[in-house]
Short mmCIF file of C-alpha atoms and ligand atoms in Angstrom, two decimals:
data_model
loop_
_atom_site.label_atom_id
_atom_site.label_comp_id
_atom_site.label_asym_id
_atom_site.label_seq_id
_atom_site.Cartn_x
_atom_site.Cartn_y
_atom_site.Cartn_z
CA MET I 14 -20.47 -20.17 6.13
CA THR I 15 -19.29 -17.57 8.66
CA LEU I 16 -15.87 -16.15 9.31
CA SER I 17 -14.97 -14.88 12.74
CA ILE I 18 -11.90 -12.66 12.94
CA GLN I 19 -10.08 -11.58 16.07
CA PRO I 20 -8.68 -8.04 16.37
CA HIS I 21 -5.02 -7.78 15.35
CA GLN I 22 -2.56 -5.80 17.40
CA PRO I 23 -0.14 -3.72 15.31
CA ILE I 24 3.15 -5.52 14.83
CA THR I 25 5.50 -2.80 13.62
CA GLU I 26 6.79 -0.27 16.12
CA GLY I 27 5.83 2.59 13.75
CA ALA I 28 2.19 1.49 13.35
CA ARG I 29 1.88 0.92 17.11
CA THR I 30 3.21 4.38 17.90
CA PHE I 31 1.01 5.97 15.25
CA LEU I 32 -2.15 4.23 16.43
CA THR I 33 -1.61 4.78 20.14
CA GLY I 34 -0.65 8.44 19.91
CA GLY I 35 -4.14 9.79 20.69
CA PRO I 36 -6.73 11.23 18.29
CA LYS I 37 -5.35 12.14 14.88
CA LYS I 38 -5.03 15.78 13.89
CA LEU I 39 -5.17 17.85 10.71
CA LEU I 40 -2.03 18.91 8.87
CA ILE I 41 -2.23 22.63 8.14
CA ALA I 42 0.90 24.67 7.29
CA ASN I 43 3.11 21.84 8.61
CA GLU I 44 1.46 21.90 12.03
CA TRP I 45 -0.76 19.16 13.40
CA LYS I 46 -3.94 20.85 14.61
CA ASP I 47 -7.12 19.76 16.35
CA PRO I 48 -10.27 20.40 14.31
CA VAL I 49 -11.90 23.77 15.04
CA GLY I 50 -15.18 22.09 16.01
CA GLY I 51 -13.46 19.56 18.31
CA GLN I 52 -15.29 16.61 16.70
CA HIS I 53 -13.78 13.22 15.91
CA PHE I 54 -14.94 10.00 14.24
CA ALA I 55 -13.71 6.43 14.46
CA THR I 56 -11.85 4.46 11.82
CA ASN I 57 -12.17 0.69 12.18
CA ASP I 58 -10.53 -2.51 11.02
CA PRO I 59 -13.17 -3.89 8.62
CA ALA I 60 -12.05 -7.51 9.21
CA SER I 61 -12.64 -7.55 12.97
CA GLY I 62 -14.63 -4.38 13.54
CA ALA I 63 -12.00 -3.23 16.10
CA ARG I 64 -11.52 0.52 16.48
CA LEU I 65 -8.13 1.64 15.18
CA ALA I 66 -8.07 5.37 15.82
CA GLU I 67 -10.11 8.53 16.20
CA LEU I 68 -9.86 10.89 13.22
CA ALA I 69 -10.39 14.63 13.31
CA GLU I 70 -13.67 15.63 11.69
CA ALA I 71 -12.71 18.76 9.81
CA THR I 72 -15.37 21.37 9.15
CA SER I 73 -15.54 24.03 6.48
CA GLU I 74 -13.60 26.33 8.83
CA ASP I 75 -10.70 23.88 8.89
CA ALA I 76 -10.93 23.55 5.11
CA ASP I 77 -10.74 27.34 4.77
CA LEU I 78 -7.60 27.39 6.92
CA ALA I 79 -6.04 24.60 4.85
CA ILE I 80 -6.87 26.37 1.57
CA ALA I 81 -5.46 29.65 2.93
CA ALA I 82 -2.25 27.85 3.93
CA ALA I 83 -1.96 26.27 0.47
CA ARG I 84 -2.61 29.60 -1.26
CA ASN I 85 -0.06 31.36 0.90
CA ALA I 86 2.55 28.68 0.24
CA LEU I 87 2.17 29.21 -3.52
CA SER I 88 3.77 32.63 -3.28
CA GLU I 89 6.23 31.91 -0.46
CA PRO I 90 9.82 31.92 -1.78
CA ALA I 91 10.52 28.59 0.00
CA TRP I 92 8.28 26.88 -2.56
CA ARG I 93 7.83 29.37 -5.40
CA ASP I 94 11.56 29.84 -5.87
CA MET I 95 12.67 26.32 -5.12
CA LYS I 96 14.91 25.16 -7.96
CA PRO I 97 13.37 22.43 -10.12
CA SER I 98 16.11 19.96 -9.27
CA ALA I 99 15.54 20.62 -5.56
CA ARG I 100 11.83 19.88 -6.09
CA GLY I 101 12.84 16.65 -7.78
CA ARG I 102 15.13 15.71 -4.88
CA LEU I 103 12.30 16.41 -2.43
CA LEU I 104 9.99 14.07 -4.32
CA TRP I 105 12.72 11.45 -4.40
CA LYS I 106 13.22 11.83 -0.65
CA ILE I 107 9.50 11.31 -0.04
CA ALA I 108 9.78 8.09 -2.09
CA ASP I 109 12.77 6.97 0.01
CA LEU I 110 10.84 7.62 3.22
CA ILE I 111 7.84 5.66 1.96
CA GLU I 112 10.15 2.77 1.18
CA ALA I 113 11.95 3.01 4.53
CA HIS I 114 8.55 2.85 6.26
CA ALA I 115 6.99 0.31 3.90
CA ASP I 116 6.28 -2.33 6.57
CA GLU I 117 4.55 0.17 8.80
CA LEU I 118 2.56 1.80 5.98
CA ALA I 119 1.51 -1.61 4.65
CA GLU I 120 0.34 -2.62 8.10
CA LEU I 121 -1.68 0.56 8.53
CA GLU I 122 -3.18 0.16 5.04
CA THR I 123 -4.20 -3.45 5.64
CA LEU I 124 -5.64 -2.71 9.08
CA ASP I 125 -7.62 0.27 7.80
CA GLN I 126 -8.79 -0.99 4.41
CA GLY I 127 -8.72 -4.77 4.83
CA LYS I 128 -6.62 -5.70 1.78
CA SER I 129 -4.10 -8.53 2.05
CA TRP I 130 -0.62 -7.87 3.42
CA ALA I 131 0.91 -8.97 0.11
CA THR I 132 -1.18 -6.42 -1.82
CA SER I 133 -0.24 -3.61 0.57
CA ARG I 134 3.40 -4.46 1.15
CA PHE I 135 4.50 -5.73 -2.25
CA ALA I 136 2.19 -3.87 -4.62
CA GLU I 137 0.57 -0.65 -3.42
CA ILE I 138 3.12 0.81 -0.98
CA PRO I 139 6.09 0.31 -3.36
CA ALA I 140 3.93 1.62 -6.22
CA SER I 141 3.22 4.75 -4.16
CA ALA I 142 6.98 5.35 -3.79
CA GLU I 143 7.38 4.83 -7.55
CA GLN I 144 4.82 7.57 -8.22
CA PHE I 145 7.08 10.09 -6.47
CA ARG I 146 10.21 8.76 -8.22
CA TYR I 147 8.62 8.97 -11.66
CA PHE I 148 7.52 12.58 -11.22
CA ALA I 149 10.79 13.50 -9.45
CA GLY I 150 12.47 12.99 -12.82
CA PHE I 151 10.11 15.41 -14.53
CA ALA I 152 10.64 18.35 -12.16
CA ASN I 153 13.54 19.86 -14.13
CA LYS I 154 12.14 18.93 -17.54
CA ILE I 155 9.05 21.13 -17.60
CA LEU I 156 9.66 23.20 -20.72
CA GLY I 157 8.07 25.97 -22.74
CA GLN I 158 8.65 26.56 -26.45
CA THR I 159 9.74 29.42 -28.69
CA ILE I 160 7.20 29.71 -31.49
CA PRO I 161 7.66 31.35 -34.93
CA THR I 162 4.51 33.29 -35.87
CA SER I 163 2.81 33.92 -39.26
CA ILE I 164 0.65 37.02 -38.82
CA GLY I 165 2.55 40.22 -39.63
CA TYR I 166 0.65 43.28 -38.37
CA HIS I 167 3.50 44.60 -36.27
CA PRO I 168 5.32 47.89 -37.05
CA PRO I 169 7.69 47.80 -40.01
CA GLY I 170 11.22 46.87 -39.05
CA LYS I 171 10.08 45.02 -35.95
CA LYS I 172 9.52 41.37 -35.47
CA VAL I 173 7.58 39.12 -33.16
CA PHE I 174 9.25 37.00 -30.54
CA ALA I 175 6.85 34.55 -28.90
CA TYR I 176 7.30 31.81 -26.38
CA THR I 177 5.35 29.76 -23.89
CA SER I 178 6.12 29.10 -20.26
CA ARG I 179 4.54 26.52 -18.00
CA GLU I 180 3.16 27.46 -14.60
CA PRO I 181 1.59 25.51 -11.78
CA VAL I 182 -2.23 25.52 -11.88
CA GLY I 183 -2.27 26.70 -8.26
CA VAL I 184 -4.08 25.21 -5.28
CA VAL I 185 -5.23 21.64 -5.89
CA ALA I 186 -7.95 19.92 -3.87
CA ALA I 187 -7.09 16.21 -4.04
CA ILE I 188 -9.98 13.96 -3.04
CA THR I 189 -9.44 10.21 -2.86
CA PRO I 190 -11.51 7.01 -2.45
CA TRP I 191 -11.09 4.13 -0.01
CA ASN I 192 -9.96 1.29 -2.21
CA SER I 193 -6.21 1.99 -2.58
CA PRO I 194 -5.72 4.88 -0.17
CA LEU I 195 -1.99 5.66 -0.23
CA LEU I 196 -1.58 4.96 -3.93
CA MET I 197 -4.51 7.19 -4.89
CA ALA I 198 -3.06 10.03 -2.79
CA ALA I 199 0.42 9.53 -4.29
CA MET I 200 -1.00 9.63 -7.83
CA LYS I 201 -2.18 13.18 -7.15
CA LEU I 202 0.49 14.52 -4.81
CA ALA I 203 3.49 13.52 -6.93
CA PRO I 204 2.51 15.31 -10.19
CA ALA I 205 1.03 18.27 -8.28
CA LEU I 206 4.29 18.85 -6.38
CA CYS I 207 6.37 18.20 -9.48
CA ALA I 208 4.46 21.03 -11.21
CA GLY I 209 4.92 23.40 -8.25
CA CYS I 210 1.28 23.35 -7.12
CA THR I 211 0.17 23.26 -3.50
CA VAL I 212 -2.38 20.77 -2.23
CA VAL I 213 -5.22 20.23 0.20
CA LEU I 214 -5.69 16.47 0.41
CA LYS I 215 -8.93 14.97 1.68
CA PRO I 216 -8.63 11.21 1.94
CA ALA I 217 -11.69 8.93 2.12
CA GLU I 218 -13.32 8.93 5.54
CA GLU I 219 -13.08 5.11 5.76
CA THR I 220 -9.33 4.96 5.13
CA SER I 221 -7.40 8.08 6.09
CA LEU I 222 -4.57 6.59 8.14
CA THR I 223 -1.82 6.20 5.55
CA ALA I 224 -2.45 9.68 4.13
CA LEU I 225 -1.91 11.12 7.62
CA ARG I 226 1.25 9.07 8.11
CA LEU I 227 2.46 10.19 4.68
CA GLY I 228 1.88 13.77 5.85
CA GLU I 229 4.31 13.18 8.72
CA LEU I 230 6.86 11.72 6.29
CA MET I 231 6.49 14.65 3.89
CA VAL I 232 7.16 17.12 6.70
CA GLU I 233 10.19 15.01 7.66
CA ALA I 234 11.35 15.13 4.02
CA GLY I 235 11.48 18.94 4.24
CA LEU I 236 8.35 20.04 2.38
CA PRO I 237 7.85 23.78 3.05
CA ALA I 238 4.90 24.77 5.24
CA GLY I 239 1.51 24.82 3.53
CA VAL I 240 2.59 22.98 0.39
CA VAL I 241 0.59 19.90 1.42
CA ASN I 242 -2.27 20.15 3.89
CA ILE I 243 -4.31 17.13 4.93
CA ILE I 244 -7.82 17.34 6.30
CA THR I 245 -9.99 14.37 7.24
CA GLY I 246 -13.75 14.22 7.12
CA PHE I 247 -16.82 13.25 5.13
CA GLY I 248 -18.30 14.01 1.72
CA SER I 249 -19.56 17.42 2.83
CA LEU I 250 -15.93 18.44 3.43
CA GLY I 251 -15.08 17.36 -0.11
CA ALA I 252 -18.08 19.31 -1.39
CA HIS I 253 -16.84 22.44 0.41
CA LEU I 254 -13.42 22.11 -1.23
CA THR I 255 -14.86 21.61 -4.70
CA ALA I 256 -17.00 24.75 -4.45
CA HIS I 257 -14.34 26.95 -2.83
CA LYS I 258 -13.06 29.96 -4.79
CA GLY I 259 -9.59 29.51 -3.31
CA VAL I 260 -9.17 26.16 -5.07
CA ASP I 261 -7.96 26.23 -8.69
CA LYS I 262 -8.18 22.57 -9.54
CA VAL I 263 -9.83 19.42 -8.24
CA ALA I 264 -8.12 16.07 -8.71
CA PHE I 265 -10.77 13.52 -7.82
CA THR I 266 -10.89 9.75 -7.78
CA GLY I 267 -14.16 8.16 -6.76
CA SER I 268 -17.61 7.29 -7.98
CA THR I 269 -19.20 8.64 -11.15
CA GLU I 270 -22.11 9.87 -9.02
CA VAL I 271 -19.85 12.12 -6.91
CA GLY I 272 -17.88 13.06 -10.04
CA ARG I 273 -21.08 14.55 -11.48
CA MET I 274 -21.65 16.57 -8.29
CA ILE I 275 -18.11 17.92 -8.53
CA VAL I 276 -18.69 19.09 -12.10
CA GLY I 277 -21.60 21.13 -10.75
CA ALA I 278 -19.79 22.44 -7.68
CA ALA I 279 -16.70 23.47 -9.64
CA GLN I 280 -18.64 25.83 -11.92
CA GLY I 281 -18.29 28.91 -9.70
CA ASN I 282 -14.69 29.70 -10.59
CA LEU I 283 -14.49 27.15 -13.44
CA LYS I 284 -11.96 24.95 -11.68
CA LYS I 285 -9.83 22.63 -13.75
CA LEU I 286 -10.98 19.07 -13.13
CA THR I 287 -9.51 15.63 -13.43
CA LEU I 288 -12.05 12.95 -12.65
CA GLU I 289 -11.05 9.29 -12.31
CA LEU I 290 -14.41 7.59 -11.90
CA GLY I 291 -16.12 4.23 -11.89
CA GLY I 292 -15.98 1.34 -14.31
CA LYS I 293 -17.63 -1.88 -15.42
CA SER I 294 -14.70 -3.35 -17.27
CA PRO I 295 -15.09 -6.28 -19.68
CA ALA I 296 -12.71 -9.18 -20.35
CA ILE I 297 -13.09 -10.76 -23.81
CA VAL I 298 -11.88 -14.36 -23.91
CA MET I 299 -11.29 -15.69 -27.43
CA PRO I 300 -11.41 -19.41 -28.29
CA ASP I 301 -7.60 -19.64 -28.59
CA ALA I 302 -6.92 -18.04 -25.18
CA ASP I 303 -4.15 -19.67 -23.17
CA PHE I 304 -6.03 -21.28 -20.27
CA ASP I 305 -2.96 -21.21 -18.03
CA LEU I 306 -2.92 -17.43 -18.36
CA VAL I 307 -6.57 -16.56 -18.67
CA LEU I 308 -8.04 -18.34 -15.66
CA PRO I 309 -5.70 -16.90 -13.00
CA GLY I 310 -5.56 -13.62 -14.93
CA VAL I 311 -9.32 -13.05 -15.10
CA ALA I 312 -9.66 -14.26 -11.49
CA ARG I 313 -7.06 -11.77 -10.34
CA GLY I 314 -8.65 -9.06 -12.51
CA ILE I 315 -11.90 -9.31 -10.58
CA PHE I 316 -11.05 -10.73 -7.15
CA ALA I 317 -7.91 -8.70 -6.28
CA ASN I 318 -8.66 -6.37 -3.37
CA SER I 319 -12.03 -8.18 -3.14
CA GLY I 320 -13.19 -6.52 -6.35
CA GLN I 321 -12.77 -3.01 -4.93
CA VAL I 322 -10.71 -1.87 -7.89
CA CYS I 323 -11.97 0.74 -10.36
CA VAL I 324 -10.78 -1.34 -13.32
CA ALA I 325 -12.00 -4.69 -11.92
CA GLY I 326 -12.93 -7.02 -14.77
CA SER I 327 -16.51 -7.56 -13.67
CA ARG I 328 -17.91 -8.78 -17.02
CA ALA I 329 -16.31 -11.70 -18.88
CA TYR I 330 -17.44 -12.47 -22.45
CA VAL I 331 -16.22 -15.93 -23.37
CA HIS I 332 -16.40 -17.70 -26.73
CA SER I 333 -19.17 -20.30 -26.60
CA SER I 334 -16.78 -23.11 -27.66
CA ILE I 335 -14.86 -22.77 -24.38
CA TYR I 336 -17.59 -21.27 -22.19
CA ASP I 337 -18.37 -24.30 -19.96
CA ARG I 338 -14.70 -25.09 -19.43
CA PHE I 339 -14.02 -21.44 -18.58
CA VAL I 340 -16.86 -21.12 -16.06
CA GLU I 341 -15.79 -24.34 -14.34
CA GLY I 342 -12.14 -23.24 -14.25
CA LEU I 343 -12.95 -19.75 -12.97
CA ALA I 344 -15.19 -21.18 -10.25
CA LYS I 345 -12.25 -23.35 -9.16
CA GLU I 346 -9.95 -20.32 -9.07
CA ALA I 347 -12.52 -18.50 -6.91
CA GLY I 348 -12.76 -21.48 -4.57
CA LYS I 349 -8.97 -21.57 -4.07
CA LEU I 350 -8.81 -18.07 -2.58
CA ARG I 351 -8.33 -18.01 1.20
CA LEU I 352 -10.32 -15.32 3.00
CA GLY I 353 -9.15 -13.93 6.30
CA HIS I 354 -7.60 -11.00 8.08
CA GLY I 355 -5.29 -9.20 5.67
CA LEU I 356 -2.42 -9.40 8.16
CA ASP I 357 -2.54 -13.23 8.22
CA LYS I 358 0.14 -14.18 5.75
CA GLU I 359 -1.98 -17.02 4.28
CA THR I 360 -4.83 -14.65 3.39
CA ASP I 361 -5.47 -14.03 -0.31
CA LEU I 362 -8.55 -11.86 0.14
CA GLY I 363 -9.47 -9.61 3.01
CA PRO I 364 -12.90 -8.16 3.75
CA LEU I 365 -14.67 -5.41 1.89
CA VAL I 366 -14.04 -1.97 3.32
CA SER I 367 -17.11 -2.10 5.57
CA THR I 368 -20.12 -4.18 6.49
CA GLY I 369 -22.19 -1.64 4.55
CA GLN I 370 -20.24 -2.44 1.37
CA ALA I 371 -20.75 -6.19 1.97
CA GLU I 372 -24.49 -5.56 2.35
CA ARG I 373 -24.48 -3.66 -0.93
CA VAL I 374 -22.78 -6.56 -2.73
CA ALA I 375 -25.22 -9.04 -1.15
CA ALA I 376 -28.18 -6.96 -2.36
CA PHE I 377 -26.90 -7.12 -5.97
CA ILE I 378 -26.65 -10.93 -5.74
CA THR I 379 -30.11 -11.32 -4.17
CA GLU I 380 -31.63 -9.19 -6.91
CA GLY I 381 -29.70 -11.00 -9.67
CA ARG I 382 -30.79 -14.39 -8.37
CA ALA I 383 -34.41 -13.28 -8.29
CA GLU I 384 -34.05 -12.24 -11.92
CA GLY I 385 -32.69 -15.64 -12.97
CA ALA I 386 -28.90 -15.39 -12.60
CA GLY I 387 -27.07 -18.61 -11.67
CA ILE I 388 -24.25 -18.84 -9.13
CA ALA I 389 -21.25 -20.92 -10.24
CA ALA I 390 -19.13 -19.99 -7.19
CA GLY I 391 -19.58 -18.00 -3.99
CA GLY I 392 -22.75 -15.95 -3.76
CA GLU I 393 -22.72 -15.58 0.01
CA ARG I 394 -21.79 -13.12 2.70
CA LEU I 395 -19.66 -14.79 5.38
CA GLY I 396 -21.75 -13.86 8.43
CA ASP I 397 -24.64 -11.49 9.00
CA ASP I 398 -22.61 -8.57 10.26
CA SER I 399 -19.43 -9.50 8.40
CA ALA I 400 -17.58 -7.39 5.85
CA PHE I 401 -16.46 -10.56 4.02
CA TYR I 402 -18.08 -11.65 0.77
CA ALA I 403 -17.11 -14.86 -1.02
CA PRO I 404 -15.55 -14.54 -4.51
CA THR I 405 -18.52 -15.02 -6.79
CA VAL I 406 -18.99 -16.19 -10.38
CA VAL I 407 -22.43 -15.49 -11.86
CA THR I 408 -23.93 -16.80 -15.10
CA GLY I 409 -27.09 -16.02 -17.04
CA VAL I 410 -26.95 -12.27 -16.30
CA LYS I 411 -28.93 -10.35 -18.91
CA ALA I 412 -27.65 -7.13 -20.45
CA ASP I 413 -30.32 -4.99 -18.82
CA MET I 414 -29.94 -6.36 -15.29
CA ARG I 415 -28.61 -3.94 -12.68
CA MET I 416 -25.71 -6.26 -11.83
CA MET I 417 -24.55 -6.05 -15.46
CA ARG I 418 -24.88 -2.28 -15.69
CA GLU I 419 -23.82 -0.87 -12.32
CA GLU I 420 -20.49 -0.98 -10.59
CA ILE I 421 -20.77 -3.52 -7.76
CA PHE I 422 -17.30 -2.82 -6.33
CA GLY I 423 -17.13 -6.30 -4.86
CA PRO I 424 -15.77 -9.74 -5.83
CA VAL I 425 -18.46 -10.54 -8.40
CA ILE I 426 -18.00 -11.43 -12.08
CA ALA I 427 -20.74 -12.11 -14.62
CA VAL I 428 -19.73 -14.57 -17.38
CA THR I 429 -21.58 -14.51 -20.73
CA PRO I 430 -21.00 -16.54 -23.93
CA PHE I 431 -20.54 -15.02 -27.40
CA ASP I 432 -20.21 -16.49 -30.89
CA ASP I 433 -18.23 -13.98 -32.93
CA PRO I 434 -15.85 -11.09 -32.16
CA GLU I 435 -18.29 -8.40 -33.34
CA GLU I 436 -20.85 -9.67 -30.84
CA ALA I 437 -18.16 -9.66 -28.11
CA LEU I 438 -17.29 -6.04 -28.94
CA ALA I 439 -20.94 -5.00 -28.88
CA TYR I 440 -21.33 -6.58 -25.43
CA ALA I 441 -18.09 -5.02 -24.16
CA ASN I 442 -19.12 -1.55 -25.30
CA ASP I 443 -22.70 -1.85 -24.02
CA THR I 444 -21.99 0.25 -20.94
CA ASP I 445 -21.95 3.90 -19.89
CA TYR I 446 -18.46 3.36 -18.50
CA GLY I 447 -15.20 3.27 -20.45
CA LEU I 448 -12.41 2.77 -17.96
CA ALA I 449 -10.58 -0.43 -18.96
CA ALA I 450 -10.88 -3.82 -20.63
CA SER I 451 -8.84 -6.93 -21.32
CA VAL I 452 -8.55 -9.21 -24.33
CA TRP I 453 -7.35 -12.80 -24.04
CA THR I 454 -6.08 -14.46 -27.20
CA GLN I 455 -2.86 -15.82 -28.75
CA ASP I 456 -3.65 -14.27 -32.11
CA LEU I 457 -1.92 -10.92 -32.62
CA SER I 458 -4.36 -9.52 -35.12
CA SER I 459 -7.49 -10.34 -33.18
CA ALA I 460 -5.81 -8.91 -30.04
CA HIS I 461 -5.15 -5.54 -31.68
CA ARG I 462 -8.42 -5.44 -33.64
CA LEU I 463 -10.37 -5.99 -30.43
CA ALA I 464 -8.20 -3.43 -28.56
CA ALA I 465 -9.02 -0.87 -31.27
CA GLY I 466 -12.74 -1.63 -31.08
CA ILE I 467 -13.13 -1.24 -27.34
CA LYS I 468 -14.05 2.23 -26.07
CA ALA I 469 -11.97 2.42 -22.88
CA GLY I 470 -9.00 4.29 -21.46
CA THR I 471 -6.85 1.17 -21.06
CA VAL I 472 -6.95 -2.17 -22.87
CA TRP I 473 -4.78 -5.02 -21.60
CA ILE I 474 -3.86 -7.99 -23.74
CA ASN I 475 -3.41 -11.28 -21.87
CA CYS I 476 -3.35 -9.50 -18.53
CA HIS I 477 -5.69 -7.29 -16.46
CA SER I 478 -4.95 -4.47 -13.98
CA TYR I 479 -1.31 -3.87 -14.90
CA PHE I 480 -0.27 -0.37 -13.82
CA SER I 481 2.96 1.59 -13.88
CA PRO I 482 3.48 5.35 -13.40
CA GLU I 483 4.72 5.69 -17.00
CA LEU I 484 1.34 4.59 -18.42
CA PRO I 485 -1.45 7.18 -18.76
CA LYS I 486 -4.61 6.03 -17.03
CA GLY I 487 -8.01 7.60 -17.46
CA GLY I 488 -11.60 6.99 -18.35
CA HIS I 489 -13.52 7.38 -21.58
CA LYS I 490 -17.28 7.97 -21.54
CA GLU I 491 -18.66 8.31 -17.99
CA SER I 492 -15.48 6.95 -16.41
CA GLY I 493 -13.90 10.35 -16.21
CA TRP I 494 -12.07 13.37 -17.55
CA GLY I 495 -8.33 13.65 -18.05
CA TYR I 496 -5.50 11.29 -17.26
CA GLU I 497 -3.26 10.39 -14.37
CA ASN I 498 0.30 9.12 -14.81
CA GLY I 499 2.64 9.41 -17.73
CA ALA I 500 3.57 12.79 -19.19
CA GLN I 501 -0.15 13.46 -19.69
CA GLY I 502 -0.68 13.12 -15.94
CA LEU I 503 1.63 16.06 -15.34
CA GLU I 504 -0.13 18.27 -17.92
CA ASN I 505 -3.22 18.38 -15.70
CA TYR I 506 -1.29 20.35 -13.09
CA LEU I 507 0.24 22.90 -15.47
CA GLU I 508 -1.05 25.99 -17.24
CA THR I 509 0.50 27.35 -20.43
CA LYS I 510 1.30 31.05 -20.66
CA THR I 511 2.00 32.52 -24.10
CA VAL I 512 4.28 35.55 -24.10
CA CYS I 513 4.30 37.52 -27.32
CA ALA I 514 6.67 40.47 -27.78
CA VAL I 515 7.27 42.90 -30.63
CA ILE I 516 11.03 43.52 -30.62
P1 NAD U 622 -16.96 8.15 -3.45
O1 NAD U 622 -17.20 8.86 -4.72
O2 NAD U 622 -18.12 7.81 -2.60
O3 NAD U 622 -15.97 8.99 -2.52
C1 NAD U 622 -14.70 9.40 -2.97
C2 NAD U 622 -14.26 10.60 -2.18
O4 NAD U 622 -15.14 11.68 -2.45
C3 NAD U 622 -14.26 10.42 -0.66
O5 NAD U 622 -13.14 11.07 -0.12
C4 NAD U 622 -15.55 11.13 -0.25
O6 NAD U 622 -15.54 11.63 1.06
C5 NAD U 622 -15.59 12.26 -1.23
N1 NAD U 622 -16.91 12.84 -1.48
C6 NAD U 622 -18.12 12.29 -1.25
N2 NAD U 622 -19.10 13.14 -1.62
C7 NAD U 622 -18.49 14.24 -2.11
C8 NAD U 622 -18.96 15.45 -2.69
N3 NAD U 622 -20.25 15.72 -2.84
N4 NAD U 622 -18.04 16.35 -3.13
C9 NAD U 622 -16.73 16.11 -3.03
N5 NAD U 622 -16.22 14.98 -2.48
C10 NAD U 622 -17.10 14.05 -2.03
O7 NAD U 622 -16.10 6.86 -3.85
P2 NAD U 622 -15.64 5.66 -2.92
O8 NAD U 622 -16.85 4.88 -2.57
O9 NAD U 622 -14.74 6.17 -1.84
O10 NAD U 622 -14.71 4.83 -3.92
C11 NAD U 622 -15.20 3.93 -4.82
C12 NAD U 622 -15.36 4.56 -6.18
O11 NAD U 622 -14.12 5.10 -6.63
C13 NAD U 622 -15.74 3.55 -7.23
O12 NAD U 622 -16.74 4.09 -8.06
C14 NAD U 622 -14.47 3.35 -8.02
O13 NAD U 622 -14.65 2.90 -9.33
C15 NAD U 622 -13.86 4.70 -7.97
N6 NAD U 622 -12.42 4.64 -8.26
C16 NAD U 622 -11.99 5.07 -9.49
C17 NAD U 622 -10.64 4.97 -9.81
C18 NAD U 622 -10.12 5.45 -11.16
O14 NAD U 622 -8.92 5.61 -11.30
N7 NAD U 622 -10.97 5.66 -12.14
C19 NAD U 622 -9.74 4.45 -8.89
C20 NAD U 622 -10.23 4.03 -7.65
C21 NAD U 622 -11.57 4.12 -7.34
#
């Protein structure tokens, strides 16, 4: 089967203006600048292959300018002395502007990344605004403590008065992946700004458009110069940021492989790191699972955004008493999904982010088939040079096969039977990753026993991929360091200073 997609013209006035305004620039100290080296690269619509815009290819010189602007802004009174409530209002205003421009941002996101209009417009763009609202509320609630002390070697008649204060970590390099571009940027910008940090944001080279548009909106919201700088470019630009002495912290979301490189690069000045990395998340389906919930839920858990979700439920372990019925039902769910251009309102699933990513998914399936895996649904790329891959259900995948161990980052789920919960837990935990998992059962105690037994940062019960800014999100094992969201998400952007006085 092939799928031929025609280029889409932008519909909203805002997206049209943004895309026709000439090559994109870099945001440094609130000015839009051409890259020092004068180089650009194209960003394309993965569904049709049409060119959307030319992006500035920043070099290390541009990165140095952006870092200098961020460092300077840290000590400028406009930011350093801004009252906490004013910082909160600024974050809230950014959220309002995202919402006011939601149609345009959703259109840009879908054109650039491929995801369906519904996912962009009704999930990710509003969720990006919510990130800013959540952290807006924290800005005037960042508190130190007064602490009574026990050790008494101070001069007689004196006493110790000790307290802590909280300070911004400093300059943050925020580096994001291509799967949920605006949301990933918002998850870093909102807590960083709440804490009083300054930021150099490097979005993924495949999907930089909404970050650049957000930059325009942040300037419009009144962000002081240099507080957020946005530079576009490739992995080498990210590598330069992560090794740079002028950067105090790296907030990274992306692959475990690049996460490891960042750990190495950050050693020079021992940068603080938060690493939100890859996953190979299991779904455990118990014999009493509610089929009306579990089939659409597991299908959504793997196929949403064509499987390009860090927490995608790519391994289902299903009790053997319901295994055949489950595989048949899941294959039907996969078959119902309509593939097409994300801007077509009937489309459930858009393309993968690039033809290269579709090739990668196809290679996993070819290898799995050769090793004996069976295909219950999908298993094909929709055209030789297409970025579309059919939602795929695979059976008979052995524990040591590459498709069971590595992150495919495509719409592919392996379904395996189990006989007792201990076996299901052993399967679920048989991975280097520990990002997320789901448990499907109507029995409260087995739900919570399984949740306790799974080594992962998030466990969902009777749902998969539910996010909200209040909920900490992070990876155990090789899925990362630290947490985003919730009060813990803010901690990553703050230092503690202890002040101890003899009075
Ligand atoms: P990637 O690691 O290839 O790239 C991510 C970002 O890092 C890009 O901006 C890229 O330019 C940059 N980069 C590349 N090499 C670099 C280097 N040496 N130093 C610094 N930066 C460098 O990831 P991707 O392919 O864009 O995204 C997919 C990956 O992201 C998947 O593994 C997915 O699981 C992960 N992800 C994780 C989460 C999470 O919250 N845990 C969320 C979304 C995506």
